């Protein structure tokens, strides 16, 4: 596995975050925005935008349902076989991610921090 472009420990694996939005920019480009607590900033709230490009597989939800997803277990982000896999909950492999409520698998991932 390769080092991920985002430090999950810093954001406590996205536990108890709010899913703000999921934008379909194109069939192969998705942007997920979360409100998270940042350990590097004394647990102040910030937004994190995850930009998935070259998406190869996904299970998405309507925007209106994002607020109802239970994020108490956080989310998982894996880098396996040159792909990034994001899924809701504690997932330790690709199959578990594909069983989650919402998942995205892509060849590239970038993230951007913003104000709460």
mmCIF file of the C-alpha atoms, coordinates in Angstrom:
data_MODEL
# 
_entry.id   MODEL 
# 
loop_
_atom_site.group_PDB 
_atom_site.id 
_atom_site.type_symbol 
_atom_site.label_atom_id 
_atom_site.label_alt_id 
_atom_site.label_comp_id 
_atom_site.label_asym_id 
_atom_site.label_entity_id 
_atom_site.label_seq_id 
_atom_site.pdbx_PDB_ins_code 
_atom_site.Cartn_x 
_atom_site.Cartn_y 
_atom_site.Cartn_z 
_atom_site.occupancy 
_atom_site.B_iso_or_equiv 
_atom_site.pdbx_formal_charge 
_atom_site.auth_seq_id 
_atom_site.auth_comp_id 
_atom_site.auth_asym_id 
_atom_site.auth_atom_id 
_atom_site.pdbx_PDB_model_num 
ATOM 1   C CA . UNK A 1 1   ? 0.000   0.000  0.000   1.00 0.00 ? 1   UNK A CA 1 
ATOM 2   C CA . UNK A 1 2   ? 1.102   3.540  -0.693  1.00 0.00 ? 2   UNK A CA 1 
ATOM 3   C CA . UNK A 1 3   ? 0.924   6.531  1.588   1.00 0.00 ? 3   UNK A CA 1 
ATOM 4   C CA . UNK A 1 4   ? -2.430  8.242  1.243   1.00 0.00 ? 4   UNK A CA 1 
ATOM 5   C CA . UNK A 1 5   ? -2.600  11.886 0.194   1.00 0.00 ? 5   UNK A CA 1 
ATOM 6   C CA . UNK A 1 6   ? -4.614  12.675 3.340   1.00 0.00 ? 6   UNK A CA 1 
ATOM 7   C CA . UNK A 1 7   ? -3.780  12.039 7.007   1.00 0.00 ? 7   UNK A CA 1 
ATOM 8   C CA . UNK A 1 8   ? -6.762  10.081 8.355   1.00 0.00 ? 8   UNK A CA 1 
ATOM 9   C CA . UNK A 1 9   ? -5.451  10.142 11.934  1.00 0.00 ? 9   UNK A CA 1 
ATOM 10  C CA . UNK A 1 10  ? -5.558  13.922 11.861  1.00 0.00 ? 10  UNK A CA 1 
ATOM 11  C CA . UNK A 1 11  ? -9.282  13.726 11.077  1.00 0.00 ? 11  UNK A CA 1 
ATOM 12  C CA . UNK A 1 12  ? -9.949  10.668 13.312  1.00 0.00 ? 12  UNK A CA 1 
ATOM 13  C CA . UNK A 1 13  ? -10.927 8.601  10.260  1.00 0.00 ? 13  UNK A CA 1 
ATOM 14  C CA . UNK A 1 14  ? -13.821 11.024 9.654   1.00 0.00 ? 14  UNK A CA 1 
ATOM 15  C CA . UNK A 1 15  ? -15.682 9.831  12.774  1.00 0.00 ? 15  UNK A CA 1 
ATOM 16  C CA . UNK A 1 16  ? -18.779 11.879 13.605  1.00 0.00 ? 16  UNK A CA 1 
ATOM 17  C CA . UNK A 1 17  ? -18.317 14.112 10.574  1.00 0.00 ? 17  UNK A CA 1 
ATOM 18  C CA . UNK A 1 18  ? -21.076 15.636 8.489   1.00 0.00 ? 18  UNK A CA 1 
ATOM 19  C CA . UNK A 1 19  ? -21.368 14.771 4.832   1.00 0.00 ? 19  UNK A CA 1 
ATOM 20  C CA . UNK A 1 20  ? -21.995 18.197 3.324   1.00 0.00 ? 20  UNK A CA 1 
ATOM 21  C CA . UNK A 1 21  ? -22.332 17.457 -0.369  1.00 0.00 ? 21  UNK A CA 1 
ATOM 22  C CA . UNK A 1 22  ? -21.667 14.981 -3.131  1.00 0.00 ? 22  UNK A CA 1 
ATOM 23  C CA . UNK A 1 23  ? -21.224 16.550 -6.537  1.00 0.00 ? 23  UNK A CA 1 
ATOM 24  C CA . UNK A 1 24  ? -21.125 14.597 -9.787  1.00 0.00 ? 24  UNK A CA 1 
ATOM 25  C CA . UNK A 1 25  ? -18.921 16.775 -11.962 1.00 0.00 ? 25  UNK A CA 1 
ATOM 26  C CA . UNK A 1 26  ? -18.768 14.156 -14.714 1.00 0.00 ? 26  UNK A CA 1 
ATOM 27  C CA . UNK A 1 27  ? -19.259 10.371 -14.848 1.00 0.00 ? 27  UNK A CA 1 
ATOM 28  C CA . UNK A 1 28  ? -15.610 9.932  -13.852 1.00 0.00 ? 28  UNK A CA 1 
ATOM 29  C CA . UNK A 1 29  ? -15.176 12.943 -11.525 1.00 0.00 ? 29  UNK A CA 1 
ATOM 30  C CA . UNK A 1 30  ? -16.859 13.177 -8.105  1.00 0.00 ? 30  UNK A CA 1 
ATOM 31  C CA . UNK A 1 31  ? -16.382 15.661 -5.271  1.00 0.00 ? 31  UNK A CA 1 
ATOM 32  C CA . UNK A 1 32  ? -17.343 14.772 -1.691  1.00 0.00 ? 32  UNK A CA 1 
ATOM 33  C CA . UNK A 1 33  ? -17.309 17.542 0.923   1.00 0.00 ? 33  UNK A CA 1 
ATOM 34  C CA . UNK A 1 34  ? -17.213 16.717 4.644   1.00 0.00 ? 34  UNK A CA 1 
ATOM 35  C CA . UNK A 1 35  ? -17.194 18.839 7.797   1.00 0.00 ? 35  UNK A CA 1 
ATOM 36  C CA . UNK A 1 36  ? -14.532 17.367 10.094  1.00 0.00 ? 36  UNK A CA 1 
ATOM 37  C CA . UNK A 1 37  ? -12.727 18.102 13.335  1.00 0.00 ? 37  UNK A CA 1 
ATOM 38  C CA . UNK A 1 38  ? -9.028  18.758 12.798  1.00 0.00 ? 38  UNK A CA 1 
ATOM 39  C CA . UNK A 1 39  ? -6.620  17.477 15.470  1.00 0.00 ? 39  UNK A CA 1 
ATOM 40  C CA . UNK A 1 40  ? -3.918  19.776 14.061  1.00 0.00 ? 40  UNK A CA 1 
ATOM 41  C CA . UNK A 1 41  ? -6.121  22.780 14.920  1.00 0.00 ? 41  UNK A CA 1 
ATOM 42  C CA . UNK A 1 42  ? -7.207  21.806 18.454  1.00 0.00 ? 42  UNK A CA 1 
ATOM 43  C CA . UNK A 1 43  ? -10.192 19.939 17.009  1.00 0.00 ? 43  UNK A CA 1 
ATOM 44  C CA . UNK A 1 44  ? -11.629 23.009 15.337  1.00 0.00 ? 44  UNK A CA 1 
ATOM 45  C CA . UNK A 1 45  ? -14.116 22.247 12.552  1.00 0.00 ? 45  UNK A CA 1 
ATOM 46  C CA . UNK A 1 46  ? -13.049 22.613 8.911   1.00 0.00 ? 46  UNK A CA 1 
ATOM 47  C CA . UNK A 1 47  ? -14.305 21.305 5.586   1.00 0.00 ? 47  UNK A CA 1 
ATOM 48  C CA . UNK A 1 48  ? -12.429 18.760 3.536   1.00 0.00 ? 48  UNK A CA 1 
ATOM 49  C CA . UNK A 1 49  ? -13.227 18.305 -0.153  1.00 0.00 ? 49  UNK A CA 1 
ATOM 50  C CA . UNK A 1 50  ? -12.218 14.934 -1.590  1.00 0.00 ? 50  UNK A CA 1 
ATOM 51  C CA . UNK A 1 51  ? -11.843 15.130 -5.363  1.00 0.00 ? 51  UNK A CA 1 
ATOM 52  C CA . UNK A 1 52  ? -12.020 11.691 -6.986  1.00 0.00 ? 52  UNK A CA 1 
ATOM 53  C CA . UNK A 1 53  ? -11.019 11.553 -10.656 1.00 0.00 ? 53  UNK A CA 1 
ATOM 54  C CA . UNK A 1 54  ? -10.904 8.613  -13.028 1.00 0.00 ? 54  UNK A CA 1 
ATOM 55  C CA . UNK A 1 55  ? -13.720 6.985  -11.031 1.00 0.00 ? 55  UNK A CA 1 
ATOM 56  C CA . UNK A 1 56  ? -14.033 3.301  -11.890 1.00 0.00 ? 56  UNK A CA 1 
ATOM 57  C CA . UNK A 1 57  ? -16.876 2.277  -9.539  1.00 0.00 ? 57  UNK A CA 1 
ATOM 58  C CA . UNK A 1 58  ? -19.240 3.962  -7.087  1.00 0.00 ? 58  UNK A CA 1 
ATOM 59  C CA . UNK A 1 59  ? -22.428 3.682  -5.087  1.00 0.00 ? 59  UNK A CA 1 
ATOM 60  C CA . UNK A 1 60  ? -23.875 7.139  -4.593  1.00 0.00 ? 60  UNK A CA 1 
ATOM 61  C CA . UNK A 1 61  ? -26.803 8.559  -2.678  1.00 0.00 ? 61  UNK A CA 1 
ATOM 62  C CA . UNK A 1 62  ? -29.071 11.470 -3.380  1.00 0.00 ? 62  UNK A CA 1 
ATOM 63  C CA . UNK A 1 63  ? -27.942 14.743 -1.853  1.00 0.00 ? 63  UNK A CA 1 
ATOM 64  C CA . UNK A 1 64  ? -31.002 14.824 0.449   1.00 0.00 ? 64  UNK A CA 1 
ATOM 65  C CA . UNK A 1 65  ? -30.002 11.481 2.048   1.00 0.00 ? 65  UNK A CA 1 
ATOM 66  C CA . UNK A 1 66  ? -26.416 12.397 2.949   1.00 0.00 ? 66  UNK A CA 1 
ATOM 67  C CA . UNK A 1 67  ? -27.433 14.009 6.236   1.00 0.00 ? 67  UNK A CA 1 
ATOM 68  C CA . UNK A 1 68  ? -28.943 10.727 7.437   1.00 0.00 ? 68  UNK A CA 1 
ATOM 69  C CA . UNK A 1 69  ? -25.786 8.620  7.046   1.00 0.00 ? 69  UNK A CA 1 
ATOM 70  C CA . UNK A 1 70  ? -24.454 7.491  10.408  1.00 0.00 ? 70  UNK A CA 1 
ATOM 71  C CA . UNK A 1 71  ? -20.821 8.582  10.570  1.00 0.00 ? 71  UNK A CA 1 
ATOM 72  C CA . UNK A 1 72  ? -20.122 7.379  14.126  1.00 0.00 ? 72  UNK A CA 1 
ATOM 73  C CA . UNK A 1 73  ? -17.716 4.729  12.748  1.00 0.00 ? 73  UNK A CA 1 
ATOM 74  C CA . UNK A 1 74  ? -16.197 7.232  10.341  1.00 0.00 ? 74  UNK A CA 1 
ATOM 75  C CA . UNK A 1 75  ? -15.049 6.298  6.867   1.00 0.00 ? 75  UNK A CA 1 
ATOM 76  C CA . UNK A 1 76  ? -12.283 4.241  5.336   1.00 0.00 ? 76  UNK A CA 1 
ATOM 77  C CA . UNK A 1 77  ? -9.860  5.263  2.639   1.00 0.00 ? 77  UNK A CA 1 
ATOM 78  C CA . UNK A 1 78  ? -7.617  2.598  1.137   1.00 0.00 ? 78  UNK A CA 1 
ATOM 79  C CA . UNK A 1 79  ? -5.009  2.650  -1.630  1.00 0.00 ? 79  UNK A CA 1 
ATOM 80  C CA . UNK A 1 80  ? -4.874  -0.776 -3.254  1.00 0.00 ? 80  UNK A CA 1 
ATOM 81  C CA . UNK A 1 81  ? -3.726  -1.824 -6.737  1.00 0.00 ? 81  UNK A CA 1 
ATOM 82  C CA . UNK A 1 82  ? -3.177  1.800  -7.805  1.00 0.00 ? 82  UNK A CA 1 
ATOM 83  C CA . UNK A 1 83  ? -6.744  2.777  -6.896  1.00 0.00 ? 83  UNK A CA 1 
ATOM 84  C CA . UNK A 1 84  ? -8.213  4.775  -4.024  1.00 0.00 ? 84  UNK A CA 1 
ATOM 85  C CA . UNK A 1 85  ? -11.272 3.300  -2.332  1.00 0.00 ? 85  UNK A CA 1 
ATOM 86  C CA . UNK A 1 86  ? -13.477 5.375  -0.004  1.00 0.00 ? 86  UNK A CA 1 
ATOM 87  C CA . UNK A 1 87  ? -16.342 3.844  1.947   1.00 0.00 ? 87  UNK A CA 1 
ATOM 88  C CA . UNK A 1 88  ? -18.525 4.649  4.943   1.00 0.00 ? 88  UNK A CA 1 
ATOM 89  C CA . UNK A 1 89  ? -17.612 2.779  8.140   1.00 0.00 ? 89  UNK A CA 1 
ATOM 90  C CA . UNK A 1 90  ? -14.613 0.753  9.244   1.00 0.00 ? 90  UNK A CA 1 
ATOM 91  C CA . UNK A 1 91  ? -13.696 -1.161 6.078   1.00 0.00 ? 91  UNK A CA 1 
ATOM 92  C CA . UNK A 1 92  ? -10.437 -3.077 5.853   1.00 0.00 ? 92  UNK A CA 1 
ATOM 93  C CA . UNK A 1 93  ? -10.559 -4.272 2.257   1.00 0.00 ? 93  UNK A CA 1 
ATOM 94  C CA . UNK A 1 94  ? -12.162 -3.450 -1.086  1.00 0.00 ? 94  UNK A CA 1 
ATOM 95  C CA . UNK A 1 95  ? -14.994 -5.968 -0.652  1.00 0.00 ? 95  UNK A CA 1 
ATOM 96  C CA . UNK A 1 96  ? -16.041 -4.368 2.651   1.00 0.00 ? 96  UNK A CA 1 
ATOM 97  C CA . UNK A 1 97  ? -15.953 -0.937 1.020   1.00 0.00 ? 97  UNK A CA 1 
ATOM 98  C CA . UNK A 1 98  ? -18.200 -2.187 -1.800  1.00 0.00 ? 98  UNK A CA 1 
ATOM 99  C CA . UNK A 1 99  ? -20.722 -3.290 0.841   1.00 0.00 ? 99  UNK A CA 1 
ATOM 100 C CA . UNK A 1 100 ? -20.898 0.161  2.455   1.00 0.00 ? 100 UNK A CA 1 
ATOM 101 C CA . UNK A 1 101 ? -23.782 2.599  2.087   1.00 0.00 ? 101 UNK A CA 1 
ATOM 102 C CA . UNK A 1 102 ? -21.755 4.945  -0.087  1.00 0.00 ? 102 UNK A CA 1 
ATOM 103 C CA . UNK A 1 103 ? -18.463 4.191  -1.788  1.00 0.00 ? 103 UNK A CA 1 
ATOM 104 C CA . UNK A 1 104 ? -16.198 5.618  -4.463  1.00 0.00 ? 104 UNK A CA 1 
ATOM 105 C CA . UNK A 1 105 ? -13.270 3.913  -6.194  1.00 0.00 ? 105 UNK A CA 1 
ATOM 106 C CA . UNK A 1 106 ? -10.978 5.995  -8.377  1.00 0.00 ? 106 UNK A CA 1 
ATOM 107 C CA . UNK A 1 107 ? -7.504  6.092  -9.844  1.00 0.00 ? 107 UNK A CA 1 
ATOM 108 C CA . UNK A 1 108 ? -6.719  9.569  -8.496  1.00 0.00 ? 108 UNK A CA 1 
ATOM 109 C CA . UNK A 1 109 ? -7.602  11.477 -5.322  1.00 0.00 ? 109 UNK A CA 1 
ATOM 110 C CA . UNK A 1 110 ? -6.879  15.016 -4.268  1.00 0.00 ? 110 UNK A CA 1 
ATOM 111 C CA . UNK A 1 111 ? -8.129  16.876 -1.241  1.00 0.00 ? 111 UNK A CA 1 
ATOM 112 C CA . UNK A 1 112 ? -8.519  20.479 -0.213  1.00 0.00 ? 112 UNK A CA 1 
ATOM 113 C CA . UNK A 1 113 ? -9.085  21.974 3.222   1.00 0.00 ? 113 UNK A CA 1 
ATOM 114 C CA . UNK A 1 114 ? -11.453 24.891 3.672   1.00 0.00 ? 114 UNK A CA 1 
ATOM 115 C CA . UNK A 1 115 ? -13.201 26.965 6.286   1.00 0.00 ? 115 UNK A CA 1 
ATOM 116 C CA . UNK A 1 116 ? -16.094 25.486 8.209   1.00 0.00 ? 116 UNK A CA 1 
# 
